[in-house]
C-alpha angles and dihedrals in degrees: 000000000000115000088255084075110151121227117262123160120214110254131167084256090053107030085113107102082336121185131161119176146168091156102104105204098009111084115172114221114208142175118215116148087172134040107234126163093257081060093053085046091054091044097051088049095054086050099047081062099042093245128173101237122180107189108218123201098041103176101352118128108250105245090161096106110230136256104280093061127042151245101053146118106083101115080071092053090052096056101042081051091057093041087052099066089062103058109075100163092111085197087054105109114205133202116208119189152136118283113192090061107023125086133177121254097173143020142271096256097055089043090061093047098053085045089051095057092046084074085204120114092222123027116192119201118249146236148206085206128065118224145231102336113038088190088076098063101096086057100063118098110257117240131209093220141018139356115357101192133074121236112200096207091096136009136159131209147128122287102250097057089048085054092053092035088051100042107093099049115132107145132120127264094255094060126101129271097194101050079050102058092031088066094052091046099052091039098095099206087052099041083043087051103040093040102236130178139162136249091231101171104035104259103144099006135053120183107186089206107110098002112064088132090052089062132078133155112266111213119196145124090007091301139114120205126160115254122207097208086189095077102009086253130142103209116211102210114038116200121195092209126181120349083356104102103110087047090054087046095048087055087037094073093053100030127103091021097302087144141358141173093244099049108021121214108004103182100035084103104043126102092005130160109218117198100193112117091028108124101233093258089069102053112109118267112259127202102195110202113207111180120189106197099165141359115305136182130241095015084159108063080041083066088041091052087041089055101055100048107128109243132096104275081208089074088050134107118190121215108182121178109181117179093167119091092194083066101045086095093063098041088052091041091056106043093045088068106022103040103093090052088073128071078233163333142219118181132183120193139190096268078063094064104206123156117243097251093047083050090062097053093050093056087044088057090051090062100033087055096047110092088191090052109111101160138019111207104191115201131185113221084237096064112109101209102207092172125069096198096058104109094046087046099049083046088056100040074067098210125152094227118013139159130201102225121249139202144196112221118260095007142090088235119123140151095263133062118203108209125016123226111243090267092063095262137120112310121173108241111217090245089047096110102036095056101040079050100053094245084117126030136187150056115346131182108218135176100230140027138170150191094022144027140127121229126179125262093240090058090056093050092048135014084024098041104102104100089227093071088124113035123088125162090240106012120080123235100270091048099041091052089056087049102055087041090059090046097059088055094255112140121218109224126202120194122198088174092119128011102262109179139289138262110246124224115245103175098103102028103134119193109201099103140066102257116014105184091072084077098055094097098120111020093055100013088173099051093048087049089055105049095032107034117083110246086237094052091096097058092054087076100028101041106024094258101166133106132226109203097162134028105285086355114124118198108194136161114260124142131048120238078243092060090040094054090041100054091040087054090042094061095032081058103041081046104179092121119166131271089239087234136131096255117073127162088194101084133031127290081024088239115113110198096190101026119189140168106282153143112215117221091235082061095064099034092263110119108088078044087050094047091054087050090046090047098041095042116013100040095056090059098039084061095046091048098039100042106212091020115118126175142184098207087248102169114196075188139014125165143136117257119217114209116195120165082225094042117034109327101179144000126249123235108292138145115230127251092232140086085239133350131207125203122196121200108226097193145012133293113223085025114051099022138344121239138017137096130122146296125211099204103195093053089033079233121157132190100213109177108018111196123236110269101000113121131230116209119200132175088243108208124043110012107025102074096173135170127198110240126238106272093213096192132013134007130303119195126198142191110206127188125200108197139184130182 
């Protein structure tokens, strides 16, 4: 503890008596008998400002209570005590402070100097709030100015008045250390003989107990310090003491330079544990956890995304709860073919009945009891995973517990909230926005996440061991999880480095048709997109893509083979197609002119979902083909046509009873029939081999006398719009 003190800064492999100083006459005195995230925060703070820290405690028990239940904190007071007989330089100033919930804003030199012109030769921090007996209050000196009470979470002073401060402690560890250090304080013959003063205005010390409204983050220069706005003072330890700790973390991610304005994310490449060059037997062993709780659109394509994660599926374990018996059929689908791909796979299904929080222990075990089990990587069935490198990404970025964050489209929503209301619920943090938004991007240390998130193994087997993890008498599971997982000092990280994916919405997913997602139009708009709109579709608008095979006739991309299959399967369920002939209930007047085979989409419930196609991807091209022309997709008709050569193979010559009409090829010509198309008569015009899922857009009354051509073999299915202004 001399002032030739080499460097040395605290790492896992020497935390052990650890000490690392540049700072001459300063040494820091800490207590930390486990190493928790809040410690290597403290530690990397005291580094980024080239402190002298000694760790007390290496290896003890803590006996000290903790901060929600007096009394507590002797064991502290022993071992400074003890510290303390070793150090002999009388000129040598020691700070003494908490470690899990403290970090450095500032450095050594202007420390000393605030000490300096406390002319005290201890200065303890202070407090609003008076701890942990109230009755004492009338015995503390008044100040003009500023905070009355000590807190014993952070004091300074020369060595030899620690030492007599210190001398008469006898108590046990489980007494407490700020009782202790408050009656020598208000005793006046011992305050008068020690030297002791208090930090009123907040010059060296900020406690957040108490004065949470007092704080706010100070930007400039490239730098981040805490302001207390109270006294114009600029504090260089912060301590979230007491019930403070979600405040300590939220400066945490932005002090001591964290992030700025000027530099980004400062830490989001540091510790990592980069997998590229590993052969793929010596990537760490994975359980993924995917839990389906409800009904939830597009589980499929979850399976798809799933599929193409890039990582060996040899170093992956599956954990699938599935409660719902609507998605029984996907989760067999895809383990019948995909299965042996994994190192393996546990599944629990309805017919298991087991609740949804027993379901996540369970997945936790299989990865606790596996010696091999490095990572759990826990996933709702609604995340939607857009990149294919998350899961390498979240292992790199080498945290014990981190998110990727998600979003749902259009909204503020994501799976993180960045502050919590006094009852324990959602709270808008003030860098919320900005961070959902992009405007700041990095590494954040939040209080709650859902839906997905990967945690270490050795996190699981130790601080998240306990099987209570997510009951709670008033939170629900999900809450309550993040709530045990905060009080056991593990911090909950959320990254927006890279976009990750998005949350879909599941209120309104009905699940009495076929195929269900069809109907997700307007509850997830970018999902359906995605599975339903031809990939070309974009360029139809943006680069012209778009054929003209016949005079005012445009021939353009706009369906995927997924959205064709899945409206042909649809009808052919739901099976109640026309007689083809003149009389039809279905529309008004009851008289068809030109009957076919058909289903209408009112038929199937389809009609408000096929307006908001019609309005979101016909209309824009209707109004870049037919200049002047606007429409608001407004069908008097819209239905699939079924062609069989048995059945009705072609259509006879007929105009359309529309403004325009567009007609949408649901399968392939030469595969799945021969024949068909359409002939335009008065150009002598025909569409031969119409392509699945492209569309053809005709002015539909006057000029476009058309016919449908024989289908000779197969069958030839249709989607056909008729649409006025």
């Amino acid at each position: 503890t001399g002032r030739t003190e080499q460097s040395l800064f605290c790492t896992t492999a020497s935390f052990p008596g650890c000490v690392f100083s540049v700072s001459g006459d300063l040494l820091v005195l800490t207590v930390a008998t486990q190493e928790t995230d809040g410690f290597r925060r403290f530690l990397r703070s005291a580094k980024h400002f080239n402190y002298t820290i000694k760790v007390l405690g290496r290896g003890e028990t803590w006996r000290g209570g903790d901060y929600m239940s007096p009394p507590g904190g002797g064991q502290k007071v022993r071992l400074l005590k003890s510290a303390l007989e070793d150090i002999q330089d009388e000129n040598r100033v020691i700070l003494f402070v908490d470690s899990y919930d403290v970090i450095f804003s500032s450095g050594p030199r202007e420390l000393l100097k605030k000490f300096q012109q406390a002319k005290h030769r201890v200065v303890f921090s202070a407090e609003t709030l008076i701890w942990p007996d109230r009755h004492l209050e009338d015995k503390h000196p008044h100040v003009r100015e500023g905070k009355r009470f000590l807190g014993a979470g952070g004091f300074i002073g020369y060595a030899p008045n620690l030492k007599k401060m210190l001398s008469d402690w006898s108590g046990a560890d489980s007494d407490s250390d700020q009782l202790h250090f408050t009656k020598i304080y208000i005793n006046p013959e011992k305050r008068k003989s020690i030297n002791i003063t208090l930090d009123n205005k907040c010059r060296l010390f900020q406690n957040l107990h108490g004065a949470l409204d007092e704080v706010v983050l100070k930007f400039e220069d490239g730098r981040v310090r805490a302001r207390n706005v109270l006294y114009d003072t600029l504090p260089v330890i912060i301590h979230g003491n007491g019930p403070t700790k979600l405040q300590i973390n939220y400066l945490g991610n932005y002090i001591p330079n964290l992030w700025t304005f000027e530099t980004g994310c400062t830490i989001c490449n540091e510790n990592l544990r980069p997998l590229s060059g590993l052969q793929e037997s010596e990537y760490p062993v994975v359980v993924i956890g995917i839990f389906i709780q409800q009904p939830t659109p597009f589980v499929t394509v979850f399976f798809e995304r799933l599929l193409n994660l890039k990582y060996p599926k040899n170093r992956l374990q599956l954990f699938i709860y599935n409660q719902e018996s609507h998605h029984e059929p996907h989760v067999r689908t895809f383990l019948e073919y995909h299965e042996s791909e994994y190192q393996g796979v546990k599944l629990i299904g309805p017919e298991e009945d087991i609740d949804p929080v027993t379901s996540r222990n369970i997945g936790f075990d299989m990865c606790r009891d596996n010696i091999d089990c490095e990572y759990f990587f826990s996933v709702d069935v609604d995340v939607v995973l857009k990149n294919e490198d998350t899961l390498r990404i979240l292992i790199e970025l080498n945290k014990p517990f981190i998110a990727p964050m998600m979003t749902k489209p259009g909204l503020l929503w994501t799976n993180f909230w960045g502050a919590l209301s006094a009852d324990g619920y959602y709270a808008r943090s003030e860098d919320y926005v900005d961070i959902v938004q992009g405007h700041r991007v990095g590494l954040w240390n939040v209080p709650y996440i859902s839906h997905i998130f990967l945690t270490k193994a050795d996190a699981l087997r130790t601080d998240l061991k306990d099987p209570d993890l997510f009951e709670s008498a008033t939170l629900d599971p999900d809450m309550a999880f993040c709530s045990k997982v905060r009080n056991k000092g593990v911090f909950m990280f959320v990254t927006n480095v890279h976009t990750y994916g998005r949350v879909l919405s599941t209120e309104n997913y009905q699940t009495n048709h076929l195929h269900n997602d069809l109907w997700q139009v307007f509850e997830n708009p970018v999902e359906w997109e995605e599975r339903y709109i031809h990939e070309n579709y974009s360029k139809v608008l943006k680069d012209g893509f778009i054929e003209t095979p016949c005079p005012d006739v445009y021939w353009f991309p706009v369906f995927t083979d997924v959205a064709c299959k899945h409206l042909i399967e649809e009808m052919e369920h739901f099976g109640q197609w026309s007689g083809g002939g003149n009389t039809d209930n279905r529309i008004q007047g009851g008289y068809e002119n030109v009957p076919t085979i058909d289903i209408h989409m009112n038929q199937v419930g389809y009609e408000k979902e096929w307006q908001k196609f019609l309005l979101d991807y016909a209309a824009p091209v209707t109004e870049k083909m037919y200049p002047g022309y606007y429409t608001r997709a407004q069908f008097d008709l819209a239905f699939v046509v079924r062609y069989k050569p048995d059945e009705q193979p072609a259509l006879r010559p007929h105009h359309d009873a529309s403004t325009f009409t567009i007609n949408i090829a649901l399968n392939q010509v030469g595969i799945d029939y021969q024949g068909g198309g359409c002939r335009f008569l008065r150009y002598n015009c025909s569409v031969n081999a119409p392509r699945r899922g492209w569309a053809l857009m005709h002015p539909g009354r006057l000029t476009h006398y058309h016919e449908g051509l024989p289908t000779v073999q197969g069958v030839r299915y249709i989607v056909v719009s008729f649409v006025d202004p």
